[in-house]
Short mmCIF file of C-alpha atoms and ligand atoms in Angstrom, two decimals:
data_model
loop_
_atom_site.label_atom_id
_atom_site.label_comp_id
_atom_site.label_asym_id
_atom_site.label_seq_id
_atom_site.Cartn_x
_atom_site.Cartn_y
_atom_site.Cartn_z
CA MET A 1 12.38 10.04 -24.18
CA ARG A 2 11.29 11.94 -21.08
CA PRO A 3 13.56 10.75 -18.28
CA THR A 4 10.81 10.51 -15.66
CA GLN A 5 10.47 6.92 -14.46
CA ALA A 6 9.80 4.75 -11.44
CA ILE A 7 12.40 2.04 -10.95
CA ILE A 8 10.91 -0.94 -9.10
CA HIS A 9 13.59 -2.81 -7.15
CA LEU A 10 12.30 -6.37 -7.12
CA ASP A 11 15.05 -7.67 -4.84
CA ALA A 12 13.91 -5.15 -2.20
CA LEU A 13 10.39 -6.54 -2.49
CA GLU A 14 11.64 -10.06 -1.79
CA HIS A 15 13.76 -8.77 1.08
CA ASN A 16 10.75 -7.04 2.65
CA LEU A 17 8.68 -10.22 2.44
CA SER A 18 11.47 -12.07 4.24
CA MET A 19 11.37 -9.39 6.97
CA VAL A 20 7.62 -9.99 7.37
CA ARG A 21 8.38 -13.70 7.77
CA GLN A 22 10.97 -12.92 10.44
CA MET A 23 8.60 -10.65 12.34
CA ALA A 24 5.62 -12.99 12.14
CA PRO A 25 7.27 -16.43 12.02
CA ASN A 26 4.13 -18.37 12.93
CA SER A 27 1.76 -16.70 10.50
CA ARG A 28 1.06 -17.15 6.85
CA VAL A 29 1.38 -14.08 4.66
CA MET A 30 -1.41 -12.58 2.59
CA ALA A 31 0.45 -9.96 0.56
CA VAL A 32 -1.73 -6.92 -0.13
CA VAL A 33 -1.31 -5.81 -3.74
CA LYS A 34 -4.43 -3.67 -4.24
CA ALA A 35 -4.30 -0.39 -6.15
CA ASP A 36 -1.90 -1.77 -8.73
CA GLY A 37 0.44 -3.08 -6.07
CA TYR A 38 0.44 0.29 -4.28
CA GLY A 39 1.47 1.82 -7.60
CA HIS A 40 4.30 -0.68 -8.29
CA GLY A 41 2.52 -2.79 -10.94
CA ILE A 42 0.27 -5.50 -9.57
CA VAL A 43 1.33 -8.46 -11.73
CA ASP A 44 5.07 -7.91 -11.54
CA VAL A 45 4.86 -7.34 -7.81
CA ALA A 46 2.86 -10.54 -7.28
CA ARG A 47 5.24 -12.55 -9.46
CA HIS A 48 8.17 -11.42 -7.36
CA LEU A 49 6.33 -12.10 -4.13
CA ASN A 50 6.10 -15.68 -5.24
CA GLY A 51 6.75 -16.82 -1.68
CA ALA A 52 3.53 -15.22 -0.40
CA ASP A 53 0.85 -17.66 0.75
CA ALA A 54 -1.96 -15.57 -0.73
CA PHE A 55 -2.66 -12.17 -2.25
CA ALA A 56 -5.27 -9.60 -1.29
CA VAL A 57 -6.91 -7.13 -3.64
CA ALA A 58 -9.79 -4.67 -3.45
CA CYS A 59 -11.86 -5.85 -6.38
CA ILE A 60 -12.42 -8.57 -8.90
CA GLU A 61 -10.80 -6.60 -11.73
CA GLU A 62 -7.53 -6.68 -9.80
CA ALA A 63 -7.93 -10.37 -9.04
CA ILE A 64 -8.51 -11.20 -12.71
CA GLN A 65 -5.41 -9.20 -13.66
CA LEU A 66 -3.45 -11.45 -11.31
CA ARG A 67 -4.95 -14.66 -12.66
CA GLN A 68 -4.31 -13.53 -16.23
CA GLY A 69 -0.75 -12.75 -15.19
CA GLY A 70 -0.32 -16.37 -14.16
CA ILE A 71 -0.69 -16.02 -10.39
CA THR A 72 -1.90 -19.30 -8.90
CA GLN A 73 -1.92 -18.57 -5.15
CA PRO A 74 -5.20 -17.91 -3.35
CA ILE A 75 -6.51 -14.39 -3.97
CA VAL A 76 -8.75 -12.67 -1.44
CA LEU A 77 -11.21 -9.91 -2.35
CA LEU A 78 -10.96 -7.59 0.66
CA GLU A 79 -14.39 -6.08 0.13
CA GLY A 80 -15.92 -9.22 -1.30
CA VAL A 81 -18.26 -8.83 -4.25
CA PHE A 82 -20.04 -5.59 -5.10
CA GLU A 83 -22.93 -7.29 -6.88
CA THR A 84 -24.34 -10.76 -7.13
CA ALA A 85 -23.20 -11.22 -10.74
CA GLU A 86 -19.58 -11.22 -9.58
CA LEU A 87 -20.08 -14.53 -7.80
CA ASP A 88 -19.75 -16.37 -11.11
CA LEU A 89 -16.37 -14.73 -11.67
CA VAL A 90 -15.34 -15.59 -8.13
CA MET A 91 -15.90 -19.25 -8.94
CA GLN A 92 -14.49 -19.07 -12.43
CA HIS A 93 -11.23 -17.55 -11.18
CA ASP A 94 -11.14 -19.51 -7.95
CA LEU A 95 -11.14 -16.50 -5.63
CA GLU A 96 -11.78 -16.12 -1.93
CA MET A 97 -13.88 -13.30 -0.62
CA VAL A 98 -14.52 -11.28 2.45
CA VAL A 99 -18.16 -11.24 3.54
CA HIS A 100 -18.95 -8.14 5.52
CA SER A 101 -22.62 -7.36 4.95
CA PRO A 102 -26.12 -8.88 5.10
CA ARG A 103 -26.68 -8.28 1.41
CA GLN A 104 -23.59 -10.30 0.52
CA MET A 105 -25.02 -13.09 2.70
CA VAL A 106 -28.22 -13.02 0.68
CA TRP A 107 -26.30 -13.19 -2.62
CA LEU A 108 -24.33 -16.17 -1.33
CA SER A 109 -27.37 -18.01 -0.08
CA GLU A 110 -28.99 -17.62 -3.50
CA ALA A 111 -25.88 -18.68 -5.43
CA SER A 112 -25.56 -22.06 -7.07
CA SER A 113 -24.08 -24.70 -4.83
CA ASP A 114 -21.75 -26.56 -7.15
CA HIS A 115 -18.61 -24.72 -6.08
CA LEU A 116 -16.89 -24.07 -2.82
CA HIS A 117 -15.24 -20.81 -1.94
CA ASN A 118 -13.41 -19.87 1.22
CA ILE A 119 -15.01 -17.02 3.06
CA TRP A 120 -13.34 -14.46 5.26
CA LEU A 121 -16.08 -13.36 7.62
CA LYS A 122 -15.33 -9.86 8.77
CA LEU A 123 -15.94 -8.53 12.24
CA ASP A 124 -16.32 -4.81 12.73
CA SER A 125 -14.43 -4.58 16.02
CA GLU A 126 -15.16 -0.88 16.01
CA MET A 127 -13.38 0.70 13.20
CA ASN A 128 -16.89 1.25 11.88
CA ARG A 129 -15.92 0.65 8.31
CA LEU A 130 -16.76 -2.87 7.08
CA GLY A 131 -17.93 -5.95 8.93
CA PHE A 132 -20.64 -7.47 11.07
CA THR A 133 -21.09 -6.00 14.51
CA PRO A 134 -20.17 -8.18 17.49
CA ASP A 135 -23.91 -8.73 18.07
CA ASN A 136 -24.50 -10.13 14.60
CA PHE A 137 -21.22 -11.87 13.94
CA GLN A 138 -21.93 -15.28 15.41
CA ALA A 139 -25.32 -15.49 13.72
CA ALA A 140 -23.65 -14.67 10.40
CA TYR A 141 -21.08 -17.37 11.04
CA HIS A 142 -23.73 -20.00 11.73
CA GLN A 143 -25.75 -18.93 8.72
CA LEU A 144 -22.67 -19.35 6.52
CA ASN A 145 -21.91 -22.65 8.14
CA GLU A 146 -25.26 -23.97 6.97
CA MET A 147 -24.76 -23.00 3.35
CA ASN A 148 -23.53 -25.87 1.23
CA ASN A 149 -21.67 -23.70 -1.27
CA ILE A 150 -19.12 -22.51 1.26
CA GLY A 151 -15.60 -23.83 1.81
CA SER A 152 -13.90 -23.03 5.06
CA ILE A 153 -14.85 -19.97 7.04
CA ARG A 154 -12.05 -17.72 8.22
CA LEU A 155 -12.36 -14.90 10.73
CA MET A 156 -10.95 -11.44 10.24
CA THR A 157 -11.03 -7.89 11.46
CA HIS A 158 -9.14 -4.66 10.78
CA PHE A 159 -7.51 -2.20 13.18
CA ALA A 160 -8.20 1.52 13.24
CA CYS A 161 -5.15 2.65 15.24
CA ALA A 162 -2.46 -0.01 14.95
CA ASP A 163 0.02 2.71 13.97
CA ASN A 164 -0.43 4.38 17.36
CA ILE A 165 1.39 2.35 19.99
CA ALA A 166 0.15 4.69 22.74
CA SER A 167 -3.51 4.10 21.96
CA ASP A 168 -5.67 1.53 23.81
CA LYS A 169 -7.83 1.07 20.76
CA THR A 170 -5.92 -1.88 19.31
CA THR A 171 -5.99 -3.78 22.60
CA GLU A 172 -9.74 -3.21 22.81
CA GLN A 173 -10.30 -4.35 19.23
CA LEU A 174 -8.14 -7.41 19.88
CA LYS A 175 -10.11 -8.32 22.99
CA LEU A 176 -13.35 -8.02 21.12
CA PHE A 177 -12.08 -10.07 18.17
CA THR A 178 -10.86 -12.80 20.52
CA SER A 179 -13.99 -12.93 22.64
CA VAL A 180 -16.45 -12.87 19.76
CA ASN A 181 -14.51 -15.68 18.04
CA HIS A 182 -13.96 -17.65 21.17
CA ALA A 183 -16.34 -20.48 20.31
CA LEU A 184 -15.91 -20.36 16.52
CA ARG A 185 -13.63 -22.47 14.40
CA GLY A 186 -11.56 -20.97 11.64
CA GLU A 187 -8.22 -19.41 10.81
CA ARG A 188 -7.86 -15.85 12.03
CA SER A 189 -6.42 -12.66 10.56
CA ALA A 190 -6.16 -9.14 11.90
CA ALA A 191 -2.75 -7.57 11.30
CA ASN A 192 -1.90 -4.97 8.67
CA SER A 193 1.70 -3.70 8.45
CA ALA A 194 1.41 -1.51 11.54
CA ALA A 195 0.16 -4.43 13.62
CA ILE A 196 2.86 -6.73 12.22
CA LEU A 197 5.45 -4.21 13.40
CA ALA A 198 3.90 -3.05 16.66
CA TRP A 199 1.40 -5.66 17.92
CA PRO A 200 2.85 -9.20 17.81
CA GLU A 201 -0.12 -10.49 19.82
CA ALA A 202 -2.27 -9.63 16.80
CA HIS A 203 -0.45 -11.79 14.27
CA PHE A 204 -2.76 -14.86 14.45
CA ASP A 205 -2.80 -17.35 11.53
CA TRP A 206 -2.53 -14.87 8.68
CA VAL A 207 -0.89 -11.43 8.50
CA ARG A 208 -1.84 -8.92 5.80
CA PRO A 209 1.15 -6.70 5.02
CA GLY A 210 0.74 -3.95 2.46
CA ILE A 211 2.86 -0.84 2.81
CA MET A 212 5.79 -2.56 4.51
CA LEU A 213 6.28 -4.87 1.53
CA TYR A 214 6.98 -1.74 -0.48
CA GLY A 215 9.61 -0.68 2.05
CA CYS A 216 7.69 1.96 4.01
CA SER A 217 6.90 2.28 7.67
CA PRO A 218 3.27 2.90 8.63
CA LEU A 219 4.41 4.18 12.04
CA PRO A 220 4.60 7.96 12.45
CA ASP A 221 8.10 9.50 12.42
CA ASN A 222 9.61 6.21 11.26
CA THR A 223 10.88 5.19 7.88
CA GLY A 224 11.22 1.72 6.44
CA SER A 225 14.91 1.50 7.22
CA ASP A 226 14.09 1.76 10.95
CA HIS A 227 12.59 -1.73 10.50
CA GLN A 228 15.28 -3.00 8.10
CA LEU A 229 12.88 -2.62 5.18
CA LYS A 230 14.19 -1.59 1.77
CA SER A 231 12.58 1.00 -0.42
CA VAL A 232 11.11 -0.65 -3.53
CA MET A 233 10.28 2.34 -5.71
CA SER A 234 12.76 4.96 -6.91
CA LEU A 235 10.93 7.84 -8.53
CA GLU A 236 13.51 9.45 -10.77
CA SER A 237 13.93 12.19 -13.33
CA GLU A 238 16.63 14.54 -14.58
CA LEU A 239 17.60 18.16 -14.42
CA ILE A 240 16.55 19.75 -17.69
CA ALA A 241 17.69 23.34 -17.04
CA VAL A 242 19.96 25.23 -14.67
CA LYS A 243 19.83 28.99 -14.22
CA PRO A 244 21.21 31.65 -11.94
CA VAL A 245 18.72 33.76 -10.00
CA ALA A 246 19.62 36.92 -8.16
CA ARG A 247 18.73 37.61 -4.53
CA GLY A 248 15.13 38.85 -4.37
CA GLN A 249 13.98 37.15 -7.55
CA THR A 250 11.04 34.75 -7.40
CA VAL A 251 10.51 31.27 -8.81
CA GLY A 252 7.41 29.55 -10.15
CA TYR A 253 3.63 30.03 -10.12
CA GLY A 254 2.38 32.57 -7.64
CA ALA A 255 5.97 33.79 -7.19
CA ASP A 256 5.82 31.65 -4.08
CA TRP A 257 9.56 31.38 -3.48
CA THR A 258 12.03 34.20 -3.25
CA ALA A 259 15.81 33.82 -3.49
CA GLU A 260 17.43 34.90 -0.24
CA ARG A 261 20.82 35.07 -1.93
CA ASP A 262 22.29 34.97 -5.40
CA THR A 263 21.93 31.30 -6.20
CA LYS A 264 21.20 28.71 -8.87
CA ILE A 265 17.92 27.00 -9.66
CA GLY A 266 17.55 23.61 -11.30
CA ILE A 267 14.44 22.56 -13.18
CA VAL A 268 13.46 18.87 -12.90
CA ALA A 269 11.15 17.09 -15.33
CA ILE A 270 8.51 15.89 -12.90
CA GLY A 271 5.31 17.44 -11.56
CA TYR A 272 1.88 16.70 -10.22
CA GLY A 273 0.95 15.26 -13.62
CA ASP A 274 3.31 12.43 -12.67
CA GLY A 275 2.04 12.13 -9.11
CA TYR A 276 4.64 14.32 -7.41
CA PRO A 277 2.52 16.00 -4.72
CA ARG A 278 1.16 19.41 -5.63
CA HIS A 279 1.23 20.30 -1.93
CA ALA A 280 4.93 19.60 -1.36
CA ALA A 281 6.12 22.57 0.69
CA ASN A 282 9.02 24.84 -0.11
CA GLY A 283 12.09 23.06 1.23
CA THR A 284 10.89 19.51 0.52
CA PRO A 285 14.11 17.53 0.00
CA VAL A 286 15.03 16.27 -3.45
CA TRP A 287 18.10 14.04 -3.99
CA LEU A 288 20.66 15.21 -6.50
CA ASN A 289 24.33 14.28 -6.90
CA GLY A 290 24.71 12.81 -3.44
CA ARG A 291 22.97 15.52 -1.44
CA GLN A 292 19.50 16.85 -0.69
CA VAL A 293 18.44 20.09 -2.28
CA PRO A 294 15.28 22.00 -1.35
CA LEU A 295 12.18 22.36 -3.50
CA ALA A 296 11.84 26.02 -4.52
CA GLY A 297 8.34 27.26 -5.31
CA ARG A 298 5.15 25.56 -6.36
CA VAL A 299 5.00 22.20 -8.07
CA SER A 300 3.87 22.58 -11.69
CA MET A 301 2.13 19.89 -13.71
CA ASP A 302 5.31 18.74 -15.48
CA MET A 303 8.17 20.39 -13.61
CA ILE A 304 9.56 21.42 -10.27
CA ALA A 305 12.37 23.80 -9.31
CA VAL A 306 15.05 23.09 -6.73
CA GLU A 307 17.69 25.38 -5.27
CA LEU A 308 21.18 24.16 -6.19
CA GLY A 309 23.00 26.82 -4.16
CA PRO A 310 25.48 29.43 -5.43
CA ASP A 311 28.24 26.85 -5.79
CA GLY A 312 26.10 24.11 -7.35
CA THR A 313 27.92 22.40 -10.21
CA ASP A 314 24.91 20.31 -11.25
CA LYS A 315 24.06 20.33 -14.93
CA PRO A 316 21.20 19.37 -17.23
CA GLY A 317 21.03 15.60 -17.60
CA ASP A 318 22.00 14.91 -13.98
CA ARG A 319 19.91 12.23 -12.30
CA VAL A 320 17.38 13.34 -9.69
CA VAL A 321 15.62 11.09 -7.15
CA LEU A 322 12.29 12.32 -5.81
CA TRP A 323 12.01 9.33 -3.46
CA GLY A 324 13.69 5.97 -3.20
CA PRO A 325 16.58 4.35 -1.35
CA GLU A 326 18.35 7.74 -1.25
CA LEU A 327 15.36 9.63 0.15
CA PRO A 328 12.45 8.00 2.02
CA VAL A 329 9.02 8.58 0.51
CA GLU A 330 7.81 8.98 4.11
CA THR A 331 9.91 12.16 4.31
CA VAL A 332 8.41 13.60 1.15
CA ALA A 333 4.95 12.67 2.48
CA ARG A 334 5.60 14.58 5.70
CA TYR A 335 6.56 17.72 3.76
CA SER A 336 3.43 17.30 1.66
CA ASP A 337 0.99 16.81 4.52
CA THR A 338 0.09 13.32 3.35
CA ILE A 339 1.20 9.69 3.79
CA ALA A 340 3.51 7.44 1.83
CA TYR A 341 0.52 5.36 0.66
CA THR A 342 -1.00 8.19 -1.35
CA LEU A 343 2.31 9.12 -2.96
CA LEU A 344 3.04 5.54 -4.07
CA CYS A 345 -0.51 4.92 -5.32
CA GLY A 346 -0.59 8.32 -6.97
CA VAL A 347 2.20 7.82 -9.51
CA THR A 348 0.40 8.37 -12.79
CA SER A 349 0.37 6.30 -15.96
CA ARG A 350 2.64 8.85 -17.65
CA VAL A 351 5.51 7.55 -15.52
CA LYS A 352 7.22 4.54 -17.00
CA LEU A 353 7.59 1.66 -14.53
CA VAL A 354 10.93 -0.11 -14.93
CA TRP A 355 11.34 -3.38 -13.02
CA ARG A 356 14.87 -4.16 -11.98
CA LYS A 357 16.14 -7.38 -10.48
CA ARG A 358 18.99 -5.61 -8.71
C1 PLP B 1 -5.07 -2.33 2.68
C2 PLP B 1 -5.34 -3.34 3.74
C3 PLP B 1 -4.29 -3.97 4.42
C4 PLP B 1 -2.84 -3.56 4.26
O1 PLP B 1 -2.61 -2.38 5.00
P1 PLP B 1 -1.13 -1.77 5.15
O2 PLP B 1 -1.30 -0.66 6.13
O3 PLP B 1 -0.74 -1.27 3.80
O4 PLP B 1 -0.26 -2.86 5.64
C5 PLP B 1 -4.61 -4.99 5.29
N1 PLP B 1 -5.91 -5.35 5.51
C6 PLP B 1 -6.94 -4.73 4.90
C7 PLP B 1 -8.33 -5.16 5.19
C8 PLP B 1 -6.69 -3.70 4.01
O5 PLP B 1 -7.72 -3.08 3.42
#
């Protein structure tokens, strides 16, 4: 069997949830498990976040996966429904939805009235992505309030710059959220991971952690361990070949890397076909036998090369960690001009997920 696999450390997941509880002790936790649990396997992740008060997903397909996997907590559809026909499924699977647009209001007002569903009414506090504008928000609230097929109405918004502690944007969004909601009743939610870590005044009734549950920091130049978070995914493979290269020889497609000394190259069975980033720069660290070795040359679809050094004693079959507890995925992201989110979500179906309790 190809040795390329992603080990999912379930105890780390539970630990990270307990850190969220410590950081936001007065809030309930809506664990965000969209995009297949950020690439970690949505059902297994949700089962091991059993202590979460609710789960959040991006679409009804993900919600149904959770229900079919035996998850009984409330599940929130972060973008609500995409068409009116989904409302039946919302009721059937007992889901909660975000309402962010006039057309969703119309669908709701036309829906049958024999079921109640909780609604998360979304304010666009100037991220300019989803939500009602401050001018329209209260009217939307009152309109919902008059519908008899609605359970409780909750109030939410989303931050554009919570990962930037130097920016005024979050304070402005917070002020707007608070003032627009001033006279409205309902539980409130605003904080993603960055706001949980950096903006305690934004915690409100419900926090919505995503990336931090998986052990990563959303804050620039930080890694999860700076916040006592534990890395959940170990992306691993093995060395499958070792070869000497002489000074001046090149490695890989485009002959993009040249040996500056007589050295040894190791070939690892992982590539962009597995979700290892094609744009990882020369020198991106890779963990091998207790040290970091540099990526040498371009990432291929199924393989990468690393420089072992002239004295490297590594041999085929040795375990390699691309990211995990030994090497933060945030570091690999930085070398690849991307963010940890895309690397975790981008692990492809060719990579076997292996869930481990410890
Ligand atoms: C994805 C998402 C989150 C979680 O964000 P993280 O940065 O991963 O913590 C929270 N709220 C909404 C609305 C989201 O779409």
